[in-house]
């Protein structure tokens, strides 16, 4: 009986994930309505529920992919994986206006450069305060603070230790998760309510998952504007951190 | 047909990702540089072109609208895939660096987006030009 049920689940992974995400969102929207009278958006609660499930999945299995490491929930990994995520992000452009993208283009591009630099400097400063003084470790942790992809790419390129690379990935993950959770709460204080500030936001924060999740929970019509800049961030980070920023860091710290 | 919209979306994404990879190779970077962003800009331009000429049928728009509306559920599935345990295992250094970077990023948003506050009205008119917009904006 149980085996049959579990087989049905493992044989239809993507379908299982549609059902689970639907139920999760139903619960989240009900909670949003009943407990917060709609003040905290349903999708913000759903994202937090998702992160809690991911934590449980990680603790139970010791894996790296959250809930989808549990075999009957493997479909969550398919549904929330890179391919469908990017597909849906591109689809949000269906509602975007090219004029707005053009108008805010320059602010978006400058936000990208400033965003990579800011995260990098913050990461290096925190690493310094924890006693790291060599340029390789500082650069890798700074890169990871930009995004969790820049960290390991940089670390591999300049020969950082695996311990430092792990820290750099974790720093990027923390930033990404906090961006997902925090965006709807800070949105009104930082003027995040129009295409221009959304493009600046995507460029400054840079974590595609964080920006995408955070804006979805804030106001879905801003998603395409944030996403269009955020998707350039990781590439720019991989370009700047192991080269220009590494050289500068080495010149300063030896 | 619905599939025309979905296929258009798929073709834009593949071309965008391809150019992102090429750009990455060209810059000597081990990453896709803005592939999704390129795909998005392509889609916006093509949809705009087709709609002005009345060549984008309603079912095709529904095909695009469906995936646009599936975005939030997919993001929630994505959040359930994050390595949350790993992030917390990274220790105080990782947590402090991540938190500080997010906070400073937030502080800079108003500084860099000055002058953008008046544009709010134009969004209302322009967003979700086709298909059902109810399921996309169900958050409010």
Short mmCIF file of N, CA and C in Angstrom, two decimals, chain A residues 8-153:
data_model
loop_
_atom_site.label_atom_id
_atom_site.label_comp_id
_atom_site.label_asym_id
_atom_site.label_seq_id
_atom_site.Cartn_x
_atom_site.Cartn_y
_atom_site.Cartn_z
N UNK A 8 4.01 5.78 -6.91
CA UNK A 8 3.25 6.76 -7.70
C UNK A 8 3.93 8.12 -7.60
N UNK A 9 4.38 8.46 -6.39
CA UNK A 9 5.05 9.75 -6.18
C UNK A 9 6.37 9.83 -6.93
N UNK A 10 7.20 8.79 -6.79
CA UNK A 10 8.53 8.88 -7.41
C UNK A 10 8.45 8.74 -8.94
N UNK A 11 7.38 8.12 -9.44
CA UNK A 11 7.26 7.98 -10.89
C UNK A 11 6.75 9.25 -11.57
N UNK A 12 6.12 10.13 -10.81
CA UNK A 12 5.55 11.35 -11.41
C UNK A 12 6.05 12.60 -10.70
N UNK A 13 7.36 12.79 -10.68
CA UNK A 13 7.92 13.83 -9.80
C UNK A 13 7.39 15.24 -10.06
N UNK A 14 7.29 15.62 -11.33
CA UNK A 14 6.90 17.01 -11.63
C UNK A 14 5.44 17.25 -11.21
N UNK A 15 4.59 16.22 -11.43
CA UNK A 15 3.18 16.35 -11.09
C UNK A 15 3.03 16.50 -9.57
N UNK A 16 3.82 15.72 -8.83
CA UNK A 16 3.79 15.81 -7.37
C UNK A 16 4.12 17.23 -6.94
N UNK A 17 5.13 17.82 -7.61
CA UNK A 17 5.55 19.16 -7.18
C UNK A 17 4.47 20.19 -7.46
N UNK A 18 3.73 20.03 -8.58
CA UNK A 18 2.63 20.97 -8.84
C UNK A 18 1.63 20.91 -7.69
N UNK A 19 1.30 19.69 -7.26
CA UNK A 19 0.33 19.53 -6.18
C UNK A 19 0.87 20.13 -4.89
N UNK A 20 2.12 19.82 -4.57
CA UNK A 20 2.68 20.30 -3.29
C UNK A 20 2.77 21.82 -3.27
N UNK A 21 3.26 22.40 -4.38
CA UNK A 21 3.40 23.86 -4.40
C UNK A 21 2.02 24.52 -4.35
N UNK A 22 1.05 23.91 -5.03
CA UNK A 22 -0.30 24.45 -4.99
C UNK A 22 -0.85 24.46 -3.57
N UNK A 23 -0.67 23.35 -2.87
CA UNK A 23 -1.17 23.25 -1.49
C UNK A 23 -0.43 24.25 -0.59
N UNK A 24 0.90 24.31 -0.76
CA UNK A 24 1.70 25.26 0.03
C UNK A 24 1.20 26.69 -0.18
N UNK A 25 0.94 27.04 -1.44
CA UNK A 25 0.50 28.40 -1.72
C UNK A 25 -0.90 28.65 -1.16
N UNK A 26 -1.75 27.62 -1.22
CA UNK A 26 -3.10 27.76 -0.67
C UNK A 26 -2.99 28.07 0.84
N UNK A 27 -2.18 27.28 1.53
CA UNK A 27 -2.00 27.49 2.98
C UNK A 27 -1.42 28.89 3.23
N UNK A 28 -0.42 29.26 2.43
CA UNK A 28 0.24 30.55 2.63
C UNK A 28 -0.74 31.71 2.43
N UNK A 29 -1.57 31.63 1.38
CA UNK A 29 -2.51 32.72 1.12
C UNK A 29 -3.58 32.78 2.19
N UNK A 30 -3.99 31.61 2.71
CA UNK A 30 -4.96 31.58 3.80
C UNK A 30 -4.36 32.24 5.05
N UNK A 31 -3.09 31.88 5.34
CA UNK A 31 -2.41 32.47 6.51
C UNK A 31 -2.31 33.98 6.34
N UNK A 32 -1.96 34.40 5.13
CA UNK A 32 -1.81 35.82 4.85
C UNK A 32 -3.13 36.56 5.11
N UNK A 33 -4.21 35.94 4.69
CA UNK A 33 -5.54 36.53 4.84
C UNK A 33 -5.98 36.57 6.30
N UNK A 34 -5.87 35.41 6.97
CA UNK A 34 -6.44 35.26 8.30
C UNK A 34 -5.56 35.90 9.37
N UNK A 35 -4.24 35.67 9.28
CA UNK A 35 -3.36 36.11 10.36
C UNK A 35 -2.87 37.55 10.18
N UNK A 36 -2.61 37.93 8.95
CA UNK A 36 -2.01 39.26 8.76
C UNK A 36 -2.96 40.19 8.01
N UNK A 37 -4.17 39.76 7.76
CA UNK A 37 -5.16 40.51 6.97
C UNK A 37 -4.56 41.03 5.67
N UNK A 38 -3.75 40.19 5.03
CA UNK A 38 -3.19 40.55 3.73
C UNK A 38 -2.02 41.50 3.79
N UNK A 39 -1.57 41.87 5.01
CA UNK A 39 -0.45 42.82 5.07
C UNK A 39 0.86 42.19 4.64
N UNK A 40 1.04 40.91 4.98
CA UNK A 40 2.20 40.19 4.44
C UNK A 40 1.67 39.36 3.28
N UNK A 41 2.25 39.57 2.08
CA UNK A 41 1.74 38.89 0.90
C UNK A 41 1.81 37.39 1.03
N UNK A 42 0.82 36.73 0.45
CA UNK A 42 0.79 35.27 0.46
C UNK A 42 2.06 34.67 -0.11
N UNK A 43 2.59 35.27 -1.19
CA UNK A 43 3.78 34.64 -1.77
C UNK A 43 5.00 34.83 -0.88
N UNK A 44 5.04 35.91 -0.09
CA UNK A 44 6.16 36.05 0.86
C UNK A 44 6.11 34.93 1.88
N UNK A 45 4.90 34.63 2.37
CA UNK A 45 4.76 33.54 3.34
C UNK A 45 5.09 32.21 2.67
N UNK A 46 4.64 32.04 1.42
CA UNK A 46 4.92 30.79 0.71
C UNK A 46 6.42 30.58 0.54
N UNK A 47 7.14 31.68 0.24
CA UNK A 47 8.60 31.55 0.06
C UNK A 47 9.25 31.17 1.39
N UNK A 48 8.77 31.77 2.49
CA UNK A 48 9.33 31.43 3.79
C UNK A 48 9.03 29.95 4.12
N UNK A 49 7.79 29.51 3.84
CA UNK A 49 7.46 28.10 4.05
C UNK A 49 8.39 27.21 3.21
N UNK A 50 8.62 27.63 1.96
CA UNK A 50 9.52 26.87 1.08
C UNK A 50 10.91 26.77 1.67
N UNK A 51 11.41 27.89 2.22
CA UNK A 51 12.77 27.88 2.80
C UNK A 51 12.82 26.99 4.04
N UNK A 52 11.74 27.00 4.83
CA UNK A 52 11.69 26.13 6.01
C UNK A 52 11.73 24.67 5.58
N UNK A 53 10.93 24.33 4.55
CA UNK A 53 10.94 22.96 4.02
C UNK A 53 12.34 22.61 3.51
N UNK A 54 12.98 23.58 2.84
CA UNK A 54 14.33 23.35 2.32
C UNK A 54 15.30 23.07 3.46
N UNK A 55 15.15 23.81 4.55
CA UNK A 55 16.03 23.60 5.72
C UNK A 55 15.83 22.20 6.27
N UNK A 56 14.53 21.81 6.42
CA UNK A 56 14.24 20.47 6.94
C UNK A 56 14.83 19.40 6.02
N UNK A 57 14.65 19.59 4.70
CA UNK A 57 15.20 18.64 3.75
C UNK A 57 16.70 18.52 3.89
N UNK A 58 17.37 19.67 4.04
CA UNK A 58 18.82 19.68 4.17
C UNK A 58 19.28 19.00 5.46
N UNK A 59 18.56 19.25 6.55
CA UNK A 59 18.96 18.67 7.83
C UNK A 59 18.70 17.16 7.83
N UNK A 60 17.58 16.73 7.23
CA UNK A 60 17.22 15.32 7.24
C UNK A 60 18.14 14.48 6.36
N UNK A 61 18.54 15.03 5.20
CA UNK A 61 19.30 14.21 4.26
C UNK A 61 20.78 14.59 4.20
N UNK A 62 21.14 15.77 4.72
CA UNK A 62 22.52 16.22 4.61
C UNK A 62 22.88 16.62 3.19
N UNK A 63 21.88 16.72 2.30
CA UNK A 63 22.15 17.08 0.91
C UNK A 63 22.20 18.58 0.72
N UNK A 64 22.34 18.98 -0.53
CA UNK A 64 22.50 20.41 -0.82
C UNK A 64 21.32 21.01 -1.53
N UNK A 65 20.30 20.18 -1.84
CA UNK A 65 19.22 20.71 -2.66
C UNK A 65 17.91 20.82 -1.92
N UNK A 66 17.98 21.06 -0.62
CA UNK A 66 16.77 21.31 0.15
C UNK A 66 15.80 20.14 0.11
N UNK A 67 14.53 20.46 -0.04
CA UNK A 67 13.47 19.47 0.02
C UNK A 67 13.63 18.41 -1.07
N UNK A 68 14.18 18.79 -2.22
CA UNK A 68 14.20 17.85 -3.34
C UNK A 68 15.20 16.71 -3.13
N UNK A 69 16.00 16.77 -2.04
CA UNK A 69 16.86 15.64 -1.74
C UNK A 69 16.07 14.46 -1.19
N UNK A 70 14.85 14.72 -0.70
CA UNK A 70 13.99 13.62 -0.26
C UNK A 70 13.34 13.04 -1.51
N UNK A 71 13.53 11.73 -1.75
CA UNK A 71 13.24 11.19 -3.08
C UNK A 71 11.79 11.42 -3.54
N UNK A 72 10.80 11.33 -2.64
CA UNK A 72 9.44 11.52 -3.14
C UNK A 72 9.17 12.97 -3.51
N UNK A 73 10.05 13.90 -3.12
CA UNK A 73 9.87 15.31 -3.47
C UNK A 73 10.84 15.77 -4.55
N UNK A 74 11.44 14.81 -5.24
CA UNK A 74 12.48 15.18 -6.21
C UNK A 74 11.95 16.14 -7.28
N UNK A 75 10.65 16.06 -7.57
CA UNK A 75 10.08 16.92 -8.59
C UNK A 75 10.19 18.39 -8.28
N UNK A 76 10.26 18.73 -6.99
CA UNK A 76 10.43 20.13 -6.60
C UNK A 76 11.72 20.68 -7.22
N UNK A 77 12.72 19.79 -7.29
CA UNK A 77 13.99 20.20 -7.88
C UNK A 77 13.83 20.49 -9.37
N UNK A 78 12.96 19.73 -10.02
CA UNK A 78 12.70 19.94 -11.44
C UNK A 78 11.92 21.24 -11.66
N UNK A 79 10.88 21.40 -10.84
CA UNK A 79 10.02 22.57 -11.01
C UNK A 79 10.76 23.86 -10.65
N UNK A 80 11.57 23.80 -9.59
CA UNK A 80 12.25 25.01 -9.14
C UNK A 80 13.68 25.08 -9.65
N UNK A 81 14.06 24.18 -10.53
CA UNK A 81 15.43 24.15 -11.04
C UNK A 81 15.69 25.25 -12.05
N UNK A 82 16.93 25.33 -12.49
CA UNK A 82 17.33 26.43 -13.37
C UNK A 82 16.52 26.54 -14.65
N UNK A 83 16.19 25.39 -15.26
CA UNK A 83 15.57 25.44 -16.58
C UNK A 83 14.18 26.09 -16.54
N UNK A 84 13.30 25.54 -15.71
CA UNK A 84 11.95 26.10 -15.66
C UNK A 84 11.96 27.49 -15.04
N UNK A 85 12.87 27.72 -14.09
CA UNK A 85 12.94 29.05 -13.47
C UNK A 85 13.26 30.10 -14.52
N UNK A 86 14.28 29.84 -15.32
CA UNK A 86 14.66 30.82 -16.35
C UNK A 86 13.54 30.97 -17.38
N UNK A 87 12.89 29.85 -17.71
CA UNK A 87 11.80 29.90 -18.68
C UNK A 87 10.69 30.83 -18.18
N UNK A 88 10.33 30.66 -16.92
CA UNK A 88 9.26 31.49 -16.36
C UNK A 88 9.71 32.95 -16.21
N UNK A 89 10.99 33.15 -15.88
CA UNK A 89 11.49 34.53 -15.76
C UNK A 89 11.42 35.22 -17.11
N UNK A 90 11.84 34.51 -18.17
CA UNK A 90 11.76 35.10 -19.51
C UNK A 90 10.29 35.41 -19.82
N UNK A 91 9.39 34.51 -19.43
CA UNK A 91 7.97 34.72 -19.72
C UNK A 91 7.42 35.98 -19.06
N UNK A 92 7.98 36.37 -17.90
CA UNK A 92 7.47 37.59 -17.25
C UNK A 92 7.73 38.81 -18.13
N UNK A 93 8.69 38.72 -19.04
CA UNK A 93 8.97 39.85 -19.93
C UNK A 93 7.79 40.13 -20.84
N UNK A 94 6.88 39.15 -20.95
CA UNK A 94 5.66 39.33 -21.74
C UNK A 94 4.88 40.54 -21.23
N UNK A 95 4.98 40.84 -19.95
CA UNK A 95 4.23 41.96 -19.40
C UNK A 95 5.06 43.24 -19.27
N UNK A 96 6.31 43.19 -19.70
CA UNK A 96 7.17 44.35 -19.49
C UNK A 96 7.08 45.32 -20.66
N UNK A 97 7.43 46.56 -20.39
CA UNK A 97 7.41 47.55 -21.46
C UNK A 97 8.83 47.91 -21.84
N UNK A 98 9.13 47.85 -23.12
CA UNK A 98 10.49 48.11 -23.56
C UNK A 98 10.89 49.56 -23.27
N UNK A 99 9.91 50.47 -23.37
CA UNK A 99 10.21 51.88 -23.09
C UNK A 99 10.75 52.06 -21.68
N UNK A 100 10.12 51.34 -20.73
CA UNK A 100 10.57 51.46 -19.34
C UNK A 100 11.99 50.91 -19.20
N UNK A 101 12.25 49.79 -19.87
CA UNK A 101 13.59 49.20 -19.77
C UNK A 101 14.62 50.17 -20.35
N UNK A 102 14.25 50.79 -21.48
CA UNK A 102 15.17 51.73 -22.12
C UNK A 102 15.41 52.94 -21.21
N UNK A 103 14.30 53.45 -20.64
CA UNK A 103 14.40 54.65 -19.80
C UNK A 103 15.30 54.42 -18.60
N UNK A 104 15.16 53.23 -17.99
CA UNK A 104 15.91 52.96 -16.77
C UNK A 104 17.22 52.25 -17.07
N UNK A 105 17.52 52.05 -18.34
CA UNK A 105 18.69 51.26 -18.72
C UNK A 105 19.98 51.71 -18.07
N UNK A 106 20.26 53.03 -18.15
CA UNK A 106 21.52 53.52 -17.62
C UNK A 106 21.63 53.33 -16.11
N UNK A 107 20.52 53.62 -15.39
CA UNK A 107 20.58 53.40 -13.93
C UNK A 107 20.81 51.93 -13.63
N UNK A 108 20.20 51.07 -14.47
CA UNK A 108 20.38 49.63 -14.26
C UNK A 108 21.82 49.22 -14.45
N UNK A 109 22.45 49.72 -15.51
CA UNK A 109 23.84 49.34 -15.78
C UNK A 109 24.78 49.86 -14.70
N UNK A 110 24.56 51.12 -14.27
CA UNK A 110 25.48 51.61 -13.22
C UNK A 110 25.23 50.87 -11.91
N UNK A 111 23.96 50.50 -11.66
CA UNK A 111 23.67 49.73 -10.44
C UNK A 111 24.41 48.40 -10.46
N UNK A 112 24.55 47.80 -11.65
CA UNK A 112 25.26 46.52 -11.76
C UNK A 112 26.70 46.65 -11.27
N UNK A 113 27.40 47.66 -11.79
CA UNK A 113 28.81 47.82 -11.40
C UNK A 113 28.92 48.15 -9.92
N UNK A 114 28.08 49.09 -9.47
CA UNK A 114 28.13 49.47 -8.06
C UNK A 114 27.76 48.28 -7.18
N UNK A 115 26.77 47.49 -7.64
CA UNK A 115 26.33 46.34 -6.86
C UNK A 115 27.42 45.32 -6.65
N UNK A 116 28.13 44.97 -7.73
CA UNK A 116 29.21 43.99 -7.61
C UNK A 116 30.29 44.53 -6.66
N UNK A 117 30.66 45.80 -6.87
CA UNK A 117 31.72 46.40 -6.06
C UNK A 117 31.33 46.46 -4.58
N UNK A 118 30.10 46.90 -4.30
CA UNK A 118 29.64 47.02 -2.91
C UNK A 118 29.70 45.68 -2.19
N UNK A 119 29.06 44.65 -2.81
CA UNK A 119 29.04 43.34 -2.17
C UNK A 119 30.46 42.84 -1.94
N UNK A 120 31.32 43.08 -2.94
CA UNK A 120 32.69 42.61 -2.85
C UNK A 120 33.40 43.27 -1.66
N UNK A 121 33.28 44.60 -1.58
CA UNK A 121 33.96 45.33 -0.50
C UNK A 121 33.42 44.87 0.86
N UNK A 122 32.10 44.70 0.95
CA UNK A 122 31.52 44.24 2.21
C UNK A 122 32.07 42.88 2.59
N UNK A 123 32.09 41.96 1.60
CA UNK A 123 32.60 40.62 1.87
C UNK A 123 34.04 40.65 2.33
N UNK A 124 34.88 41.46 1.66
CA UNK A 124 36.29 41.56 2.03
C UNK A 124 36.43 42.14 3.44
N UNK A 125 35.63 43.16 3.73
CA UNK A 125 35.72 43.80 5.06
C UNK A 125 35.36 42.82 6.16
N UNK A 126 34.28 42.06 5.95
CA UNK A 126 33.87 41.10 6.98
C UNK A 126 34.94 40.01 7.12
N UNK A 127 35.48 39.53 5.99
CA UNK A 127 36.53 38.51 6.04
C UNK A 127 37.75 39.02 6.80
N UNK A 128 38.11 40.29 6.57
CA UNK A 128 39.23 40.91 7.29
C UNK A 128 38.98 40.90 8.79
N UNK A 129 37.76 41.27 9.16
CA UNK A 129 37.44 41.36 10.58
C UNK A 129 37.43 39.98 11.24
N UNK A 130 37.34 38.91 10.42
CA UNK A 130 37.42 37.56 10.97
C UNK A 130 38.84 37.01 10.87
N UNK A 131 39.79 37.86 10.53
CA UNK A 131 41.18 37.46 10.60
C UNK A 131 41.80 36.92 9.32
N UNK A 132 41.08 36.98 8.19
CA UNK A 132 41.72 36.57 6.93
C UNK A 132 42.53 37.75 6.40
N UNK A 133 43.77 37.52 6.01
CA UNK A 133 44.57 38.64 5.51
C UNK A 133 45.16 38.38 4.14
N UNK A 134 45.08 37.13 3.63
CA UNK A 134 45.68 36.88 2.32
C UNK A 134 44.71 37.24 1.20
N UNK A 135 45.27 37.78 0.11
CA UNK A 135 44.45 38.31 -0.98
C UNK A 135 43.55 37.24 -1.59
N UNK A 136 44.05 35.99 -1.67
CA UNK A 136 43.25 34.94 -2.32
C UNK A 136 41.97 34.66 -1.54
N UNK A 137 42.10 34.48 -0.23
CA UNK A 137 40.91 34.21 0.58
C UNK A 137 39.97 35.41 0.60
N UNK A 138 40.54 36.59 0.73
CA UNK A 138 39.70 37.80 0.77
C UNK A 138 38.90 37.94 -0.52
N UNK A 139 39.59 37.75 -1.65
CA UNK A 139 38.91 37.90 -2.94
C UNK A 139 37.80 36.86 -3.10
N UNK A 140 38.09 35.62 -2.70
CA UNK A 140 37.10 34.57 -2.86
C UNK A 140 35.86 34.84 -2.01
N UNK A 141 36.07 35.24 -0.77
CA UNK A 141 34.93 35.52 0.10
C UNK A 141 34.17 36.75 -0.40
N UNK A 142 34.91 37.75 -0.88
CA UNK A 142 34.26 38.92 -1.47
C UNK A 142 33.41 38.53 -2.67
N UNK A 143 33.95 37.65 -3.51
CA UNK A 143 33.21 37.19 -4.68
C UNK A 143 31.97 36.42 -4.29
N UNK A 144 32.10 35.54 -3.30
CA UNK A 144 30.95 34.76 -2.83
C UNK A 144 29.86 35.66 -2.28
N UNK A 145 30.28 36.75 -1.65
CA UNK A 145 29.29 37.68 -1.12
C UNK A 145 28.51 38.34 -2.26
N UNK A 146 29.15 38.47 -3.42
CA UNK A 146 28.42 38.99 -4.59
C UNK A 146 27.35 37.98 -5.00
N UNK A 147 27.73 36.79 -5.44
CA UNK A 147 26.76 35.70 -5.55
C UNK A 147 27.47 34.38 -5.30
N UNK A 148 26.68 33.36 -4.98
CA UNK A 148 27.29 32.07 -4.61
C UNK A 148 27.86 31.35 -5.81
N UNK A 149 27.75 31.94 -7.01
CA UNK A 149 28.42 31.35 -8.17
C UNK A 149 29.77 32.03 -8.36
N UNK A 150 29.84 33.34 -8.13
CA UNK A 150 31.10 34.06 -8.31
C UNK A 150 32.17 33.53 -7.35
N UNK A 151 31.76 33.21 -6.12
CA UNK A 151 32.71 32.74 -5.10
C UNK A 151 33.51 31.53 -5.57
N UNK A 152 32.83 30.41 -5.86
CA UNK A 152 33.58 29.22 -6.28
C UNK A 152 34.31 29.40 -7.61
N UNK A 153 33.72 30.16 -8.55
CA UNK A 153 34.41 30.39 -9.83
C UNK A 153 35.73 31.12 -9.57
#
